[in-house]
Coordinates of C-alpha atoms and ligand atoms in Angstrom, one line a residue:
X1 CA -29.2 156.0 3.5
X2 CA -26.0 155.1 1.6
X3 CA -23.6 158.0 1.7
X4 CA -20.5 156.8 0.0
X5 CA -22.1 156.2 -3.4
X6 CA -18.7 156.1 -5.2
X7 CA -15.2 155.4 -4.2
X8 CA -14.7 158.7 -2.4
X9 CA -13.4 158.3 1.2
X10 CA -16.4 157.9 3.6
X11 CA -16.7 160.3 6.4
X12 CA -14.7 158.9 9.3
X13 CA -16.9 160.8 11.9
X14 CA -20.0 158.8 11.0
X15 CA -20.9 156.4 13.8
X16 CA -21.9 153.6 11.5
X17 CA -19.8 152.6 8.5
X18 CA -19.2 149.1 7.1
X19 CA -19.2 148.0 3.5
X20 CA -17.6 144.6 3.6
X21 CA -16.4 141.8 5.9
X22 CA -12.7 142.7 6.0
X23 CA -12.0 146.4 6.4
X24 CA -10.3 147.3 9.7
X25 CA -12.8 146.8 12.5
X26 CA -13.2 149.8 14.8
X27 CA -16.5 149.1 16.6
X28 CA -18.6 146.0 17.1
X29 CA -21.7 144.7 18.9
X30 CA -21.1 141.5 20.7
X31 CA -24.1 139.4 21.8
X32 CA -25.0 138.6 25.4
X33 CA -26.2 135.3 26.9
X34 CA -28.3 136.6 29.7
X35 CA -32.0 136.1 29.2
X36 CA -31.5 133.1 26.9
X37 CA -34.2 130.5 26.7
X38 CA -34.4 127.0 25.1
X39 CA -35.9 127.4 21.6
X40 CA -39.6 126.5 21.1
X41 CA -40.2 123.8 18.5
X42 CA -41.7 125.4 15.3
X43 CA -41.8 124.4 11.7
X44 CA -39.0 126.9 10.7
X45 CA -36.7 125.4 13.3
X46 CA -37.6 121.8 12.2
X47 CA -36.5 122.7 8.7
X48 CA -32.9 123.4 9.8
X49 CA -32.6 120.6 12.3
X50 CA -30.3 117.8 11.2
X51 CA -32.3 114.7 10.3
X52 CA -30.3 112.6 12.7
X53 CA -31.6 114.9 15.6
X54 CA -35.2 115.3 14.5
X55 CA -36.9 113.0 17.0
X56 CA -34.8 113.9 19.9
X57 CA -34.8 117.6 19.2
X58 CA -38.6 117.7 18.6
X59 CA -39.2 116.0 22.0
X60 CA -36.7 118.2 23.9
X61 CA -37.9 121.5 22.5
X62 CA -41.6 120.7 22.8
X63 CA -41.0 120.0 26.5
X64 CA -38.3 122.7 27.2
X65 CA -39.1 125.5 24.8
X66 CA -39.3 128.8 26.7
X67 CA -37.4 127.5 29.8
X68 CA -34.6 129.8 30.9
X69 CA -31.0 128.7 30.3
X70 CA -29.7 129.4 33.8
X71 CA -26.5 131.2 34.7
X72 CA -24.7 128.1 35.8
X73 CA -25.6 126.4 32.4
X74 CA -24.3 129.4 30.6
X75 CA -21.1 129.7 32.5
X76 CA -18.7 127.9 30.2
X77 CA -20.0 129.8 27.2
X78 CA -19.9 133.1 29.2
X79 CA -16.2 132.6 29.9
X80 CA -15.5 132.2 26.2
X81 CA -17.6 135.2 25.3
X82 CA -15.7 137.3 27.9
X83 CA -12.4 136.1 26.3
X84 CA -13.7 137.2 22.9
X85 CA -14.4 140.7 24.3
X86 CA -10.9 140.8 25.9
X87 CA -9.3 139.9 22.6
X88 CA -11.3 142.5 20.6
X89 CA -10.5 145.2 23.1
X90 CA -6.8 144.2 23.1
X91 CA -6.8 144.5 19.3
X92 CA -8.2 148.0 19.5
X93 CA -11.9 147.4 18.8
X94 CA -14.6 149.2 20.7
X95 CA -17.2 146.7 22.0
X96 CA -20.8 147.5 22.5
X97 CA -23.4 145.2 24.1
X98 CA -27.2 144.8 23.6
X99 CA -29.7 144.9 26.5
X100 CA -30.6 141.4 27.6
X101 CA -34.3 140.8 27.4
X102 CA -35.9 137.9 29.2
X103 CA -36.8 135.3 26.6
X104 CA -38.1 132.8 29.1
X105 CA -41.7 133.8 28.9
X106 CA -44.5 133.1 26.4
X107 CA -44.9 135.5 23.5
X108 CA -47.8 136.1 21.3
X109 CA -49.2 138.3 18.5
X110 CA -52.8 138.4 17.3
X111 CA -52.0 135.5 14.9
X112 CA -49.9 133.0 16.9
X113 CA -48.1 132.3 20.2
X114 CA -44.9 130.7 21.2
X115 CA -43.7 129.1 24.4
X116 CA -40.8 131.6 24.6
X117 CA -38.3 133.6 22.6
X118 CA -34.6 132.8 21.9
X119 CA -31.6 134.9 23.0
X120 CA -29.5 137.8 22.0
X121 CA -26.3 135.8 21.5
X122 CA -26.3 136.4 17.7
X123 CA -26.7 140.0 16.7
X124 CA -25.5 139.1 13.2
X125 CA -28.8 137.4 12.4
X126 CA -30.9 140.4 13.4
X127 CA -28.9 143.5 12.2
X128 CA -26.8 144.3 9.2
X129 CA -24.9 147.5 8.5
X130 CA -25.2 148.5 4.8
X131 CA -22.8 151.4 4.5
X132 CA -23.9 154.1 7.0
X133 CA -27.2 152.5 7.8
X134 CA -28.3 149.8 10.3
X135 CA -31.1 147.5 9.0
X136 CA -33.2 145.4 11.2
X137 CA -34.1 142.1 9.5
X138 CA -37.7 140.8 9.6
X139 CA -36.5 137.4 10.8
X140 CA -38.4 134.2 10.0
X141 CA -38.9 132.3 13.2
X142 CA -41.7 133.1 15.6
X143 CA -39.4 132.6 18.6
X144 CA -37.2 135.4 17.2
X145 CA -39.9 137.9 16.5
X146 CA -39.1 140.2 19.3
X147 CA -35.3 139.8 19.4
X148 CA -34.8 143.2 17.8
X149 CA -35.8 144.8 21.1
X150 CA -32.4 144.0 22.6
X151 CA -30.7 146.2 20.1
X152 CA -33.1 149.2 20.1
X153 CA -31.2 151.3 22.6
X154 CA -28.0 151.0 20.5
X155 CA -29.9 151.7 17.2
X156 CA -31.5 154.8 18.7
X157 CA -28.1 156.0 19.9
X158 CA -26.5 155.5 16.5
X159 CA -29.4 157.2 14.8
X160 CA -29.2 160.2 17.1
X161 CA -25.5 160.5 16.3
X162 CA -26.3 160.6 12.6
X163 CA -26.6 157.0 11.3
X164 CA -29.3 155.7 9.1
X165 CA -31.7 153.2 10.7
X166 CA -34.4 151.2 9.0
X167 CA -36.5 148.2 9.8
X168 CA -37.8 145.8 7.2
X169 CA -41.6 145.2 7.4
X170 CA -42.4 143.2 10.4
X171 CA -43.8 139.9 9.1
X172 CA -47.1 138.4 10.1
X173 CA -45.5 134.9 10.5
X174 CA -49.0 133.5 10.1
X175 CA -49.6 129.9 8.9
X176 CA -49.4 131.2 5.3
X177 CA -45.7 132.3 5.8
X178 CA -44.7 128.6 6.0
X179 CA -45.0 125.6 3.8
X180 CA -46.0 123.0 6.4
X181 CA -45.4 120.2 3.9
X182 CA -41.9 121.4 2.8
X183 CA -39.7 118.7 1.2
X184 CA -36.3 118.4 2.9
X185 CA -33.6 119.1 0.3
X186 CA -36.2 120.1 -2.4
X187 CA -38.2 123.0 -1.1
X188 CA -37.9 125.7 1.5
X189 CA -40.1 126.0 4.6
X190 CA -40.7 129.8 4.0
X191 CA -43.3 130.6 1.4
X192 CA -43.5 133.8 -0.7
X193 CA -46.4 135.2 1.3
X194 CA -44.4 138.1 2.7
X195 CA -40.8 139.4 2.7
X196 CA -38.6 137.4 5.0
X197 CA -34.8 137.4 5.6
X198 CA -32.3 137.0 8.4
X199 CA -29.4 139.5 8.1
X200 CA -26.9 136.6 8.4
X201 CA -27.9 135.3 4.9
X202 CA -25.9 138.2 3.4
X203 CA -22.1 138.4 2.7
X204 CA -21.0 141.9 1.9
X205 CA -18.4 142.6 -0.7
X206 CA -18.7 146.3 -1.2
X207 CA -21.2 147.1 -3.9
X208 CA -21.9 143.4 -4.3
X209 CA -23.8 141.5 -1.7
X210 CA -24.4 137.8 -1.9
X211 CA -27.7 136.7 -0.4
X212 CA -28.7 133.1 0.1
X213 CA -32.2 131.8 -0.6
X214 CA -32.7 129.7 2.5
X215 CA -35.2 128.4 5.0
X216 CA -35.2 131.9 6.6
X217 CA -34.8 134.1 3.5
X218 CA -37.3 134.1 0.6
X219 CA -37.3 135.8 -2.8
X220 CA -39.8 138.4 -1.6
X221 CA -37.3 139.4 1.0
X222 CA -34.5 139.6 -1.6
X223 CA -36.7 141.8 -3.8
X224 CA -37.5 144.1 -0.8
X225 CA -33.7 144.6 -0.3
X226 CA -33.1 145.3 -4.0
X227 CA -35.9 147.9 -4.1
X228 CA -34.8 149.6 -0.9
X229 CA -31.0 149.6 -1.6
X230 CA -30.6 150.2 -5.3
X231 CA -27.0 151.2 -4.8
X232 CA -26.1 147.6 -4.1
X233 CA -26.2 144.6 -6.3
X234 CA -27.8 141.7 -4.4
X235 CA -26.8 138.4 -5.9
X236 CA -29.2 135.6 -5.0
X237 CA -27.3 132.4 -4.4
X238 CA -28.3 128.9 -3.4
X239 CA -26.2 126.0 -2.0
X240 CA -26.7 122.2 -1.8
X241 CA -27.7 122.3 1.9
X242 CA -31.0 120.9 3.0
X243 CA -30.7 122.8 6.3
X244 CA -29.8 126.1 4.6
X245 CA -29.8 128.9 7.2
X246 CA -27.3 131.8 7.0
X247 CA -24.5 132.2 4.6
X248 CA -21.7 132.7 7.1
X249 CA -20.7 129.0 7.5
X250 CA -21.1 128.4 3.7
X251 CA -19.7 131.2 1.6
X252 CA -17.3 133.5 3.4
X253 CA -15.3 136.4 1.8
X254 CA -12.1 136.5 3.7
X255 CA -10.4 139.4 1.9
X256 CA -10.7 141.0 -1.6
X257 CA -10.2 138.2 -4.1
X258 CA -10.7 135.3 -1.8
X259 CA -13.8 133.3 -0.8
X260 CA -13.8 130.4 1.7
X261 CA -16.2 127.8 0.5
X262 CA -17.9 124.8 2.2
X263 CA -16.9 121.5 0.5
X264 CA -20.3 119.9 1.7
X265 CA -22.3 122.8 0.3
X266 CA -21.4 123.6 -3.3
X267 CA -23.1 126.6 -4.8
X268 CA -25.9 125.7 -7.2
X269 CA -25.6 127.1 -10.7
X270 CA -22.6 129.3 -10.0
X271 CA -22.9 132.2 -12.3
X272 CA -20.3 132.5 -15.1
X273 CA -19.4 136.1 -14.1
X274 CA -18.5 134.9 -10.6
X275 CA -16.5 132.0 -11.8
X276 CA -14.6 134.3 -14.2
X277 CA -14.3 137.2 -11.7
X278 CA -10.7 136.5 -10.8
X279 CA -11.7 135.7 -7.2
X280 CA -10.2 132.6 -5.8
X281 CA -12.4 129.9 -4.2
X282 CA -10.7 127.9 -1.5
X283 CA -12.4 125.0 0.4
X284 CA -12.4 125.2 4.1
X285 CA -10.7 122.5 6.1
X286 CA -13.0 120.1 8.0
X287 CA -13.7 120.8 11.6
X288 CA -11.8 119.0 14.4
X289 CA -15.2 118.5 16.1
X290 CA -15.3 114.7 16.4
X291 CA -18.1 112.9 14.4
X292 CA -19.2 111.2 17.7
X293 CA -19.8 114.7 19.3
X294 CA -23.6 115.1 19.9
X295 CA -23.5 118.5 18.1
X296 CA -21.5 117.3 15.1
X297 CA -24.4 117.2 12.7
X298 CA -25.6 120.7 13.5
X299 CA -22.6 122.7 14.2
X300 CA -19.5 121.3 12.5
X301 CA -19.2 124.1 9.9
X302 CA -19.2 126.8 12.6
X303 CA -15.4 126.4 12.1
X304 CA -15.9 128.7 9.1
X305 CA -17.9 131.3 11.1
X306 CA -14.9 133.6 11.8
X307 CA -14.6 137.3 12.4
X308 CA -12.1 139.4 10.3
X309 CA -10.5 142.3 12.2
X310 CA -9.0 143.3 8.9
X311 CA -7.5 141.7 5.8
X312 CA -4.9 139.8 8.0
X313 CA -6.3 139.2 11.5
X314 CA -9.1 136.7 11.8
X315 CA -10.6 135.3 15.0
X316 CA -10.9 131.6 14.8
X317 CA -12.0 128.8 17.2
X318 CA -8.9 127.7 19.2
X319 CA -9.4 123.9 18.6
X320 CA -9.6 124.2 14.8
X321 CA -5.9 123.6 14.2
X322 CA -6.2 122.7 10.5
X323 CA -8.1 125.9 9.9
X324 CA -5.5 127.9 11.8
X325 CA -2.7 126.4 9.7
X326 CA -4.7 126.9 6.6
X327 CA -5.2 130.6 7.3
X328 CA -1.5 131.0 8.1
X329 CA -0.6 129.4 4.8
X330 CA -2.9 131.9 3.1
X331 CA -1.0 134.8 4.7
X332 CA -3.5 135.5 7.5
X333 CA -2.7 136.1 11.2
X334 CA -5.3 133.9 12.9
X335 CA -6.2 134.8 16.5
X336 CA -7.4 131.7 18.3
X337 CA -10.2 131.9 20.9
X338 CA -12.1 129.0 22.5
X339 CA -15.8 129.3 21.6
X340 CA -17.3 125.8 21.3
X341 CA -19.6 126.2 24.3
X342 CA -21.3 129.1 22.5
X343 CA -22.3 126.8 19.6
X344 CA -25.3 125.7 21.7
X345 CA -26.6 129.3 21.2
X346 CA -26.4 128.8 17.5
X347 CA -23.3 130.5 16.3
X348 CA -19.6 131.3 16.5
X349 CA -17.7 134.5 16.1
X350 CA -19.4 135.9 13.0
X351 CA -22.9 135.2 14.4
X352 CA -22.0 136.6 17.9
X353 CA -21.0 140.0 16.5
X354 CA -22.1 142.7 14.1
X355 CA -19.6 145.1 12.8
X356 CA -20.8 148.7 13.3
X357 CA -17.8 150.6 12.0
X358 CA -15.0 149.4 9.8
X359 CA -12.5 151.9 8.3
X360 CA -13.2 151.9 4.6
X361 CA -15.4 153.0 1.8
X362 CA -17.7 151.7 -0.8
X363 CA -15.9 149.9 -3.6
X364 CA -16.7 147.6 -6.5
X365 CA -14.7 144.4 -6.4
X366 CA -16.3 142.6 -9.3
Ligands
ABU1 N1 -25.2 131.2 11.3 C1 -24.9 129.9 11.6 C2 -24.8 129.0 10.4 C3 -24.6 127.6 10.8 C4 -24.4 126.7 9.6 O1 -24.7 127.0 8.5 O2 -24.0 125.5 9.8

């Protein structure tokens, strides 16, 4: 249900309204850490694991998958998350939270089982707001199959207040959904057996939405989106990234006319229309996370995973001084917040949130 089909002002009374990544943010869902479990090793997870970590990671997750991440272990990340909520509220944004579900127990469907689930730290991966509608993504990892449940109370509430609410077809995630012999850097682990996508593989720029073909988003999923949301133009993009998962540390629209790009992940076959669109493409500074840091190979580009409160204010990780300076030079007002302990849960500010309401309307920027 896309109400603002042209550039008329959208109805400000609607509970759900967000068309891009930069309009003034009024209401946001912030993830929670309670209930988190160590991920279970599965082929989809293997595909996005840095080669340097493969052996260690496989061993750890086979042994620990489904084990609870206890409160004490979560405490440093929890303090950062609390700080993020304080900042958002101070900046005038209404914060909503999902219901934690306990991921530390085996899950199964008639076709497969997993030692455990994941967490609800990253609502961005599961939900996307397309105009006045919330869409639940199918997801592509077995450990994430039931993650949507944490957001159902909120979705029901928004629906009752008048928002659109849709869920993509729940995938089988059977053995046919995965290429068990995928070639790192050449092919993707997800096949075309059924539609698959994570919501975080999309960057919204009004009528134009960039969607990455990745290890969690396939062409069938992109086609499903095109057929169900004809009002939008979904542009399929690919990047040189053998671990491709989610576009929000790779290709980030910061305001109309400006993309932040990842110097290690150039876009493949950038279309001519985009190159000539008049939008500027600026390379993100490298992270201050030291190369010797055990998470360096997996998480260094989370420095790009920022949250816009509007076209000026951007929440950025507090230790990323080069990024903070870079943003100031571009005319932004960066708001630093420590968040590195949250990286263990897979994301930074963009992942940890999903904007429900931004003050704005549907526009064409290209
Ligand atoms: N949504 C997290 C993406 C992380 C990365 O691409 O490095």
